[in-house]
Amino acid sequence: MGRYLYNPAEIPSGSTKEKEIQPGELKTIAENGLRCFPIYQTYGRGKSSFSMPQGTADAISAVMHAERHGFRPGTRIYFAVDFDAVDDEVTKNVIPHFQGINDGIESTGGKYLVGVYGPRNVCSRVSEHGLADASFVSDMSYAFSGNFGYPIPSNWAFDQIVTKTVGSGDGSINVDIDIAQGRDIGQNSFDPSPSTGSGLDVEFLNLFWDALRADIRAYMESVGIPESNWYTKWTTTEAIDFVLSWDAVFTDLARRYRMRKALIQIPVLWEMRHYNVSKILTVDDRYSDAAVYQYHTGKLPDWWPDSITDSMRDSSTGLAQIFGATAIKARNLAVDRGLLSGTSRRNPDNDTDLFEIWTKLLTNNSFTIATVPFVHMYHASLIDVAGPSVDSSEEDIEKVLIRYQGTTADATTEGRKRMGLYRVFEKYYAPTREYL
């Protein structure tokens, strides 16, 4: 039986058309001699739903839900491409999306395998790029151009052929009938759902969006950061709204690593608000990125046409302004702690490894966000602070925020400003995790 890890986006909350695995369902499946394999889909019915960052975000979410439902390491999750993607859309949208999925699986420990659900051409092309090792083919969509005239992919595991009604009356349901090749036999036993424990963050209530935005804007202004500057890319409101729009990803990471969500969000919001785009000033963040790109490739990126006087091997980059070498060291620490697989290990002194991770930080927002918790762990290890965890004191949280900023006296001053922002977030987060 193939079952959804999470409700697709078009299923409204509280709908009777529930598609997500329900409490006790996997136990019932196993006790009746059946097996189950997981499917992940949020929307996925058009090319706009597919990109590298979205793929990483989907993978992070899928891993969290797979763990919650009790799927064991080595389980293959089938990520859905539920539209008739033409070849150009596969190249520009679907393949980068699955590159992001593989990054997301790696960033959450690498314990699950990646499968692809979709038309024949989609499955074949994604698999040929080494981005999925098994295919769930949507042959029931016989009118899709991606099925018509294409052979079934060589790594097919399931072939969807017809929908039938099972049961009668109130107990009738529609099920898709598939052919099973035997490549993937799913699971017939499941780990107990992990205990959520006490004090873990929950998803933000949009009811408080305007109030939180107003409080953050007021706080930022109180520490000398206005709503906007002529030389920065994003306003305070734009940075806040970006962070809140990615709340599900931040929440998943916070719960996974038992860390405060605000601690992960603050570097992103703060660095977005301070991202400099003025060539008049000497600290244009884009100049640094272009200089690193030139060092590693011998040419300038398309988005920076001017000359560069001094190329650089590394720079802080991406939404959270993380150095490539720092990200590598932080991720290596996560490998040592068993949070990432050994394949995630890179050498910060190797130019190829450095440029690979630096490029992901620059171009993949989901990868950057998923790296922030590891950077906090790494910085905490440097200053002999435990965690950080949900049990960390405000004193230790402040130390970690200061270390993210640097080691100078100015870093201490700026880090303490971030601590004030942390308290603003906690004004809203603490009550919701206590009572919801």
GROMACS .gro file of C-alpha atoms in nm:
model
  436
    1MET     CA    1   0.000   0.000   0.000
    2GLY     CA    2   0.128   0.343  -0.092
    3ARG     CA    3   0.021   0.612   0.154
    4TYR     CA    4   0.071   0.986   0.181
    5LEU     CA    5   0.302   1.119   0.451
    6TYR     CA    6   0.124   1.453   0.444
    7ASN     CA    7  -0.193   1.601   0.298
    8PRO     CA    8  -0.152   1.763  -0.044
    9ALA     CA    9  -0.196   2.139  -0.027
   10GLU     CA   10  -0.534   2.134  -0.201
   11ILE     CA   11  -0.687   1.931   0.085
   12PRO     CA   12  -0.820   2.193   0.332
   13SER     CA   13  -0.768   2.147   0.705
   14GLY     CA   14  -1.055   1.950   0.855
   15SER     CA   15  -1.171   1.813   0.519
   16THR     CA   16  -1.330   1.468   0.511
   17LYS     CA   17  -1.103   1.394   0.211
   18GLU     CA   18  -0.815   1.299   0.437
   19LYS     CA   19  -0.513   1.159   0.250
   20GLU     CA   20  -0.243   1.163   0.518
   21ILE     CA   21  -0.171   0.844   0.714
   22GLN     CA   22  -0.401   0.842   1.017
   23PRO     CA   23  -0.319   0.743   1.377
   24GLY     CA   24  -0.320   0.365   1.412
   25GLU     CA   25  -0.342   0.304   1.038
   26LEU     CA   26   0.010   0.164   0.995
   27LYS     CA   27  -0.046  -0.072   1.287
   28THR     CA   28  -0.363  -0.197   1.119
   29ILE     CA   29  -0.179  -0.243   0.788
   30ALA     CA   30   0.099  -0.448   0.950
   31GLU     CA   31  -0.134  -0.659   1.164
   32ASN     CA   32  -0.329  -0.761   0.853
   33GLY     CA   33  -0.026  -0.886   0.663
   34LEU     CA   34   0.014  -0.582   0.438
   35ARG     CA   35   0.313  -0.356   0.375
   36CYS     CA   36   0.336   0.019   0.316
   37PHE     CA   37   0.557   0.257   0.118
   38PRO     CA   38   0.539   0.637   0.167
   39ILE     CA   39   0.453   0.908  -0.088
   40TYR     CA   40   0.514   1.281  -0.043
   41GLN     CA   41   0.321   1.552  -0.224
   42THR     CA   42   0.218   1.903  -0.128
   43TYR     CA   43   0.088   2.047  -0.455
   44GLY     CA   44   0.311   1.948  -0.748
   45ARG     CA   45   0.051   2.002  -1.023
   46GLY     CA   46   0.242   2.263  -1.220
   47LYS     CA   47   0.597   2.369  -1.297
   48SER     CA   48   0.582   2.662  -1.053
   49SER     CA   49   0.588   2.409  -0.766
   50PHE     CA   50   0.927   2.275  -0.872
   51SER     CA   51   1.265   2.435  -0.800
   52MET     CA   52   1.584   2.343  -0.618
   53PRO     CA   53   1.498   2.534  -0.296
   54GLN     CA   54   1.143   2.394  -0.293
   55GLY     CA   55   1.283   2.043  -0.339
   56THR     CA   56   1.507   2.085  -0.036
   57ALA     CA   57   1.217   2.219   0.170
   58ASP     CA   58   0.995   1.930   0.060
   59ALA     CA   59   1.261   1.676   0.154
   60ILE     CA   60   1.305   1.825   0.501
   61SER     CA   61   0.930   1.814   0.555
   62ALA     CA   62   0.904   1.459   0.419
   63VAL     CA   63   1.177   1.332   0.653
   64MET     CA   64   1.007   1.488   0.955
   65HIS     CA   65   0.674   1.326   0.867
   66ALA     CA   66   0.834   0.990   0.782
   67GLU     CA   67   1.003   0.986   1.121
   68ARG     CA   68   0.681   1.086   1.295
   69HIS     CA   69   0.491   0.801   1.127
   70GLY     CA   70   0.764   0.553   1.221
   71PHE     CA   71   0.920   0.470   0.883
   72ARG     CA   72   1.262   0.318   0.942
   73PRO     CA   73   1.599   0.412   0.790
   74GLY     CA   74   1.635   0.279   0.438
   75THR     CA   75   1.273   0.347   0.349
   76ARG     CA   76   1.224   0.497   0.003
   77ILE     CA   77   1.003   0.806  -0.017
   78TYR     CA   78   0.836   0.871  -0.355
   79PHE     CA   79   0.821   1.243  -0.435
   80ALA     CA   80   0.537   1.328  -0.670
   81VAL     CA   81   0.547   1.509  -1.005
   82ASP     CA   82   0.172   1.512  -1.064
   83PHE     CA   83   0.144   1.700  -1.394
   84ASP     CA   84   0.230   1.649  -1.758
   85ALA     CA   85   0.578   1.802  -1.751
   86VAL     CA   86   0.713   1.854  -2.103
   87ASP     CA   87   1.081   1.788  -2.161
   88ASP     CA   88   1.186   2.151  -2.118
   89GLU     CA   89   1.003   2.172  -1.784
   90VAL     CA   90   1.172   1.853  -1.669
   91THR     CA   91   1.510   2.011  -1.747
   92LYS     CA   92   1.443   2.354  -1.596
   93ASN     CA   93   1.216   2.266  -1.303
   94VAL     CA   94   1.188   1.898  -1.215
   95ILE     CA   95   1.554   1.796  -1.224
   96PRO     CA   96   1.670   2.095  -1.012
   97HIS     CA   97   1.381   2.011  -0.776
   98PHE     CA   98   1.512   1.657  -0.727
   99GLN     CA   99   1.866   1.790  -0.683
  100GLY     CA  100   1.718   1.994  -0.399
  101ILE     CA  101   1.538   1.686  -0.263
  102ASN     CA  102   1.867   1.497  -0.248
  103ASP     CA  103   2.031   1.793  -0.070
  104GLY     CA  104   1.743   1.796   0.178
  105ILE     CA  105   1.764   1.422   0.244
  106GLU     CA  106   2.138   1.461   0.305
  107SER     CA  107   2.086   1.764   0.528
  108THR     CA  108   1.855   1.565   0.756
  109GLY     CA  109   2.085   1.269   0.802
  110GLY     CA  110   2.063   1.077   0.476
  111LYS     CA  111   1.869   0.786   0.621
  112TYR     CA  112   1.590   0.771   0.360
  113LEU     CA  113   1.607   0.685  -0.011
  114VAL     CA  114   1.457   0.895  -0.291
  115GLY     CA  115   1.198   0.765  -0.535
  116VAL     CA  116   1.009   0.956  -0.803
  117TYR     CA  117   0.638   0.941  -0.890
  118GLY     CA  118   0.531   1.073  -1.229
  119PRO     CA  119   0.498   1.012  -1.602
  120ARG     CA  120   0.743   0.779  -1.774
  121ASN     CA  121   0.966   1.053  -1.917
  122VAL     CA  122   0.987   1.234  -1.584
  123CYS     CA  123   1.079   0.915  -1.397
  124SER     CA  124   1.338   0.814  -1.655
  125ARG     CA  125   1.510   1.150  -1.675
  126VAL     CA  126   1.521   1.206  -1.298
  127SER     CA  127   1.660   0.855  -1.250
  128GLU     CA  128   1.917   0.893  -1.530
  129HIS     CA  129   2.059   1.191  -1.338
  130GLY     CA  130   2.107   0.966  -1.034
  131LEU     CA  131   1.846   1.160  -0.836
  132ALA     CA  132   1.608   0.867  -0.771
  133ASP     CA  133   1.677   0.494  -0.757
  134ALA     CA  134   1.320   0.372  -0.815
  135SER     CA  135   1.012   0.496  -1.003
  136PHE     CA  136   0.641   0.491  -0.931
  137VAL     CA  137   0.496   0.540  -1.281
  138SER     CA  138   0.167   0.725  -1.332
  139ASP     CA  139   0.063   0.518  -1.637
  140MET     CA  140  -0.302   0.576  -1.547
  141SER     CA  141  -0.252   0.927  -1.687
  142TYR     CA  142  -0.241   0.774  -2.036
  143ALA     CA  143  -0.306   1.107  -2.211
  144PHE     CA  144   0.008   1.268  -2.064
  145SER     CA  145   0.264   1.346  -2.333
  146GLY     CA  146   0.528   1.226  -2.087
  147ASN     CA  147   0.377   0.876  -2.108
  148PHE     CA  148   0.281   0.858  -2.473
  149GLY     CA  149   0.556   0.693  -2.675
  150TYR     CA  150   0.805   0.659  -2.388
  151PRO     CA  151   0.922   0.319  -2.252
  152ILE     CA  152   0.862   0.237  -1.888
  153PRO     CA  153   1.172   0.339  -1.685
  154SER     CA  154   1.417   0.059  -1.620
  155ASN     CA  155   1.401   0.114  -1.242
  156TRP     CA  156   1.022   0.102  -1.212
  157ALA     CA  157   0.891  -0.032  -0.883
  158PHE     CA  158   0.519   0.044  -0.918
  159ASP     CA  159   0.302   0.107  -1.223
  160GLN     CA  160  -0.029   0.284  -1.162
  161ILE     CA  161  -0.290   0.149  -1.405
  162VAL     CA  162  -0.652   0.202  -1.294
  163THR     CA  163  -0.877   0.344  -1.020
  164LYS     CA  164  -1.139   0.118  -0.859
  165THR     CA  165  -1.400   0.158  -0.588
  166VAL     CA  166  -1.356  -0.070  -0.289
  167GLY     CA  167  -1.628  -0.128  -0.031
  168SER     CA  168  -1.982   0.006  -0.034
  169GLY     CA  169  -2.197   0.271   0.125
  170ASP     CA  170  -2.022   0.490   0.381
  171GLY     CA  171  -1.723   0.255   0.370
  172SER     CA  172  -1.655   0.289  -0.003
  173ILE     CA  173  -1.330   0.449  -0.115
  174ASN     CA  174  -1.148   0.495  -0.442
  175VAL     CA  175  -0.807   0.328  -0.466
  176ASP     CA  176  -0.549   0.328  -0.743
  177ILE     CA  177  -0.454  -0.023  -0.854
  178ASP     CA  178  -0.082  -0.068  -0.928
  179ILE     CA  179   0.144  -0.339  -1.060
  180ALA     CA  180   0.434  -0.411  -0.822
  181GLN     CA  181   0.764  -0.514  -0.981
  182GLY     CA  182   0.919  -0.629  -0.651
  183ARG     CA  183   1.198  -0.371  -0.641
  184ASP     CA  184   1.042  -0.203  -0.337
  185ILE     CA  185   0.840  -0.411  -0.090
  186GLY     CA  186   0.777  -0.130   0.159
  187GLN     CA  187   0.763  -0.195   0.533
  188ASN     CA  188   0.557  -0.419   0.756
  189SER     CA  189   0.685  -0.291   1.089
  190PHE     CA  190   0.720   0.061   1.213
  191ASP     CA  191   0.905   0.235   1.491
  192PRO     CA  192   0.691   0.397   1.758
  193SER     CA  193   0.621   0.760   1.683
  194PRO     CA  194   0.896   0.961   1.849
  195SER     CA  195   0.790   1.140   2.161
  196THR     CA  196   0.746   1.508   2.097
  197GLY     CA  197   0.872   1.582   2.444
  198SER     CA  198   0.789   1.903   2.624
  199GLY     CA  199   0.877   2.250   2.514
  200LEU     CA  200   0.921   2.186   2.141
  201ASP     CA  201   0.815   2.467   1.910
  202VAL     CA  202   0.500   2.444   1.701
  203GLU     CA  203   0.400   2.609   1.376
  204PHE     CA  204   0.326   2.979   1.395
  205LEU     CA  205  -0.034   3.095   1.414
  206ASN     CA  206  -0.097   3.333   1.123
  207LEU     CA  207  -0.349   3.506   1.348
  208PHE     CA  208  -0.050   3.679   1.513
  209TRP     CA  209   0.139   3.763   1.190
  210ASP     CA  210   0.054   4.135   1.192
  211ALA     CA  211   0.121   4.171   1.563
  212LEU     CA  212   0.460   3.997   1.546
  213ARG     CA  213   0.557   4.202   1.241
  214ALA     CA  214   0.468   4.524   1.423
  215ASP     CA  215   0.667   4.424   1.732
  216ILE     CA  216   0.975   4.330   1.529
  217ARG     CA  217   0.964   4.653   1.330
  218ALA     CA  218   0.937   4.853   1.651
  219TYR     CA  219   1.225   4.665   1.810
  220MET     CA  220   1.450   4.700   1.506
  221GLU     CA  221   1.387   5.073   1.497
  222SER     CA  222   1.467   5.095   1.869
  223VAL     CA  223   1.816   4.956   1.802
  224GLY     CA  224   1.882   5.188   1.510
  225ILE     CA  225   1.757   4.975   1.220
  226PRO     CA  226   1.482   5.157   1.027
  227GLU     CA  227   1.221   4.995   0.807
  228SER     CA  228   1.446   5.048   0.507
  229ASN     CA  229   1.780   5.190   0.392
  230TRP     CA  230   1.865   5.307   0.043
  231TYR     CA  231   2.165   5.074   0.033
  232THR     CA  232   2.005   4.744   0.149
  233LYS     CA  233   1.813   4.491  -0.060
  234TRP     CA  234   1.526   4.406   0.173
  235THR     CA  235   1.310   4.611   0.409
  236THR     CA  236   1.242   4.490   0.762
  237THR     CA  237   0.889   4.390   0.664
  238GLU     CA  238   1.011   4.192   0.363
  239ALA     CA  239   1.261   4.004   0.579
  240ILE     CA  240   0.996   3.928   0.843
  241ASP     CA  241   0.745   3.807   0.586
  242PHE     CA  242   1.003   3.583   0.421
  243VAL     CA  243   1.091   3.418   0.751
  244LEU     CA  244   0.728   3.368   0.850
  245SER     CA  245   0.638   3.229   0.506
  246TRP     CA  246   0.904   2.958   0.561
  247ASP     CA  247   0.777   2.881   0.910
  248ALA     CA  248   0.706   2.513   0.839
  249VAL     CA  249   1.070   2.451   0.746
  250PHE     CA  250   1.203   2.642   1.048
  251THR     CA  251   0.962   2.452   1.275
  252ASP     CA  252   1.064   2.112   1.135
  253LEU     CA  253   1.432   2.192   1.190
  254ALA     CA  254   1.373   2.325   1.541
  255ARG     CA  255   1.183   2.013   1.643
  256ARG     CA  256   1.431   1.779   1.479
  257TYR     CA  257   1.732   1.929   1.658
  258ARG     CA  258   1.542   2.025   1.975
  259MET     CA  259   1.648   2.383   1.930
  260ARG     CA  260   1.454   2.706   1.961
  261LYS     CA  261   1.297   2.808   1.630
  262ALA     CA  262   1.373   3.175   1.691
  263LEU     CA  263   1.743   3.091   1.716
  264ILE     CA  264   1.734   2.950   1.362
  265GLN     CA  265   1.522   3.231   1.221
  266ILE     CA  266   1.717   3.526   1.359
  267PRO     CA  267   2.036   3.490   1.148
  268VAL     CA  268   1.822   3.476   0.835
  269LEU     CA  269   1.606   3.776   0.923
  270TRP     CA  270   1.902   3.980   1.050
  271GLU     CA  271   2.130   3.913   0.756
  272MET     CA  272   1.853   3.969   0.501
  273ARG     CA  273   1.781   4.308   0.656
  274HIS     CA  274   2.151   4.400   0.640
  275TYR     CA  275   2.224   4.267   0.291
  276ASN     CA  276   2.410   4.550   0.115
  277VAL     CA  277   2.358   4.623  -0.255
  278SER     CA  278   2.527   4.960  -0.295
  279LYS     CA  279   2.836   4.991  -0.513
  280ILE     CA  280   2.898   5.331  -0.359
  281LEU     CA  281   2.985   5.172  -0.027
  282THR     CA  282   3.281   4.939   0.015
  283VAL     CA  283   3.085   4.652   0.169
  284ASP     CA  284   2.859   4.547  -0.119
  285ASP     CA  285   2.777   4.182  -0.043
  286ARG     CA  286   2.733   4.107  -0.412
  287TYR     CA  287   3.091   4.219  -0.483
  288SER     CA  288   3.223   3.962  -0.236
  289ASP     CA  289   3.013   3.688  -0.394
  290ALA     CA  290   3.133   3.783  -0.742
  291ALA     CA  291   3.496   3.783  -0.622
  292VAL     CA  292   3.462   3.430  -0.485
  293TYR     CA  293   3.293   3.312  -0.803
  294GLN     CA  294   3.579   3.458  -1.007
  295TYR     CA  295   3.842   3.290  -0.787
  296HIS     CA  296   3.693   2.944  -0.842
  297THR     CA  297   3.577   2.971  -1.205
  298GLY     CA  298   3.810   3.228  -1.360
  299LYS     CA  299   3.517   3.437  -1.478
  300LEU     CA  300   3.256   3.674  -1.339
  301PRO     CA  301   2.893   3.570  -1.287
  302ASP     CA  302   2.636   3.711  -1.528
  303TRP     CA  303   2.484   3.926  -1.257
  304TRP     CA  304   2.813   4.113  -1.188
  305PRO     CA  305   2.945   4.272  -1.509
  306ASP     CA  306   3.205   4.503  -1.351
  307SER     CA  307   3.572   4.424  -1.297
  308ILE     CA  308   3.695   4.270  -0.971
  309THR     CA  309   4.025   4.394  -0.833
  310ASP     CA  310   4.088   4.113  -0.585
  311SER     CA  311   3.933   3.768  -0.608
  312MET     CA  312   3.863   3.580  -0.284
  313ARG     CA  313   3.856   3.213  -0.196
  314ASP     CA  314   3.559   3.236   0.042
  315SER     CA  315   3.301   3.483   0.169
  316SER     CA  316   2.991   3.487   0.383
  317THR     CA  317   2.703   3.428   0.146
  318GLY     CA  318   2.337   3.337   0.112
  319LEU     CA  319   2.041   3.446   0.320
  320ALA     CA  320   2.218   3.378   0.649
  321GLN     CA  321   2.562   3.502   0.534
  322ILE     CA  322   2.756   3.186   0.615
  323PHE     CA  323   3.116   3.130   0.501
  324GLY     CA  324   3.163   2.816   0.293
  325ALA     CA  325   3.437   2.692   0.527
  326THR     CA  326   3.219   2.753   0.833
  327ALA     CA  327   2.935   2.557   0.676
  328ILE     CA  328   3.170   2.266   0.602
  329LYS     CA  329   3.312   2.260   0.954
  330ALA     CA  330   2.961   2.281   1.101
  331ARG     CA  331   2.830   2.002   0.881
  332ASN     CA  332   3.135   1.787   0.960
  333LEU     CA  333   3.055   1.830   1.330
  334ALA     CA  334   2.699   1.717   1.252
  335VAL     CA  335   2.846   1.405   1.084
  336ASP     CA  336   3.051   1.336   1.396
  337ARG     CA  337   2.736   1.367   1.607
  338GLY     CA  338   2.541   1.131   1.384
  339LEU     CA  339   2.308   1.400   1.254
  340LEU     CA  340   2.434   1.375   0.895
  341SER     CA  341   2.561   1.078   0.697
  342GLY     CA  342   2.933   1.036   0.634
  343THR     CA  343   2.882   1.130   0.267
  344SER     CA  344   2.816   1.488   0.385
  345ARG     CA  345   3.174   1.531   0.503
  346ARG     CA  346   3.380   1.782   0.303
  347ASN     CA  347   3.729   1.932   0.337
  348PRO     CA  348   3.730   2.312   0.392
  349ASP     CA  349   4.085   2.328   0.257
  350ASN     CA  350   3.982   2.170  -0.074
  351ASP     CA  351   3.874   2.427  -0.333
  352THR     CA  352   3.629   2.191  -0.503
  353ASP     CA  353   3.452   2.106  -0.177
  354LEU     CA  354   3.452   2.468  -0.065
  355PHE     CA  355   3.302   2.600  -0.389
  356GLU     CA  356   3.038   2.325  -0.392
  357ILE     CA  357   2.906   2.416  -0.047
  358TRP     CA  358   2.952   2.792  -0.101
  359THR     CA  359   2.744   2.772  -0.421
  360LYS     CA  360   2.465   2.585  -0.243
  361LEU     CA  361   2.459   2.850   0.029
  362LEU     CA  362   2.436   3.123  -0.236
  363THR     CA  363   2.173   2.963  -0.459
  364ASN     CA  364   1.959   2.735  -0.240
  365ASN     CA  365   1.767   2.910   0.039
  366SER     CA  366   1.644   2.582   0.186
  367PHE     CA  367   1.999   2.445   0.208
  368THR     CA  368   2.112   2.763   0.382
  369ILE     CA  369   1.827   2.750   0.633
  370ALA     CA  370   1.896   2.382   0.704
  371THR     CA  371   2.263   2.466   0.766
  372VAL     CA  372   2.196   2.734   1.030
  373PRO     CA  373   2.130   2.484   1.315
  374PHE     CA  374   2.463   2.312   1.244
  375VAL     CA  375   2.642   2.647   1.249
  376HIS     CA  376   2.490   2.719   1.590
  377MET     CA  377   2.610   2.379   1.716
  378TYR     CA  378   2.956   2.445   1.576
  379HIS     CA  379   2.981   2.791   1.732
  380ALA     CA  380   2.854   2.656   2.064
  381SER     CA  381   3.132   2.396   2.059
  382LEU     CA  382   3.390   2.669   2.005
  383ILE     CA  383   3.279   2.867   2.309
  384ASP     CA  384   3.217   2.563   2.531
  385VAL     CA  385   2.839   2.603   2.543
  386ALA     CA  386   2.620   2.294   2.548
  387GLY     CA  387   2.365   2.245   2.274
  388PRO     CA  388   2.204   2.479   2.199
  389SER     CA  389   1.881   2.309   2.295
  390VAL     CA  390   1.531   2.387   2.413
  391ASP     CA  391   1.674   2.381   2.765
  392SER     CA  392   1.947   2.638   2.697
  393SER     CA  393   1.948   2.940   2.923
  394GLU     CA  394   1.906   3.289   2.780
  395GLU     CA  395   2.268   3.350   2.877
  396ASP     CA  396   2.384   3.064   2.654
  397ILE     CA  397   2.148   3.164   2.373
  398GLU     CA  398   2.300   3.512   2.379
  399LYS     CA  399   2.653   3.367   2.366
  400VAL     CA  400   2.561   3.166   2.056
  401LEU     CA  401   2.405   3.467   1.886
  402ILE     CA  402   2.713   3.676   1.961
  403ARG     CA  403   2.946   3.407   1.826
  404TYR     CA  404   2.746   3.390   1.502
  405GLN     CA  405   2.825   3.759   1.458
  406GLY     CA  406   3.196   3.710   1.522
  407THR     CA  407   3.458   3.746   1.793
  408THR     CA  408   3.515   4.122   1.809
  409ALA     CA  409   3.376   4.376   2.054
  410ASP     CA  410   3.146   4.499   1.778
  411ALA     CA  411   3.018   4.144   1.736
  412THR     CA  412   2.925   4.141   2.104
  413THR     CA  413   2.727   4.462   2.065
  414GLU     CA  414   2.548   4.342   1.753
  415GLY     CA  415   2.490   3.995   1.895
  416ARG     CA  416   2.315   4.142   2.197
  417LYS     CA  417   2.081   4.326   1.960
  418ARG     CA  418   1.993   3.988   1.812
  419MET     CA  419   1.916   3.863   2.162
  420GLY     CA  420   1.653   4.135   2.196
  421LEU     CA  421   1.499   4.015   1.872
  422TYR     CA  422   1.500   3.660   2.011
  423ARG     CA  423   1.290   3.780   2.304
  424VAL     CA  424   1.039   3.939   2.065
  425PHE     CA  425   0.991   3.608   1.885
  426GLU     CA  426   0.963   3.422   2.214
  427LYS     CA  427   0.682   3.657   2.321
  428TYR     CA  428   0.470   3.477   2.061
  429TYR     CA  429   0.631   3.133   2.046
  430ALA     CA  430   0.642   3.047   2.416
  431PRO     CA  431   0.264   3.066   2.474
  432THR     CA  432   0.179   2.871   2.158
  433ARG     CA  433   0.409   2.579   2.237
  434GLU     CA  434   0.277   2.575   2.593
  435TYR     CA  435  -0.090   2.563   2.509
  436LEU     CA  436  -0.118   2.416   2.156
   0.00000   0.00000   0.00000
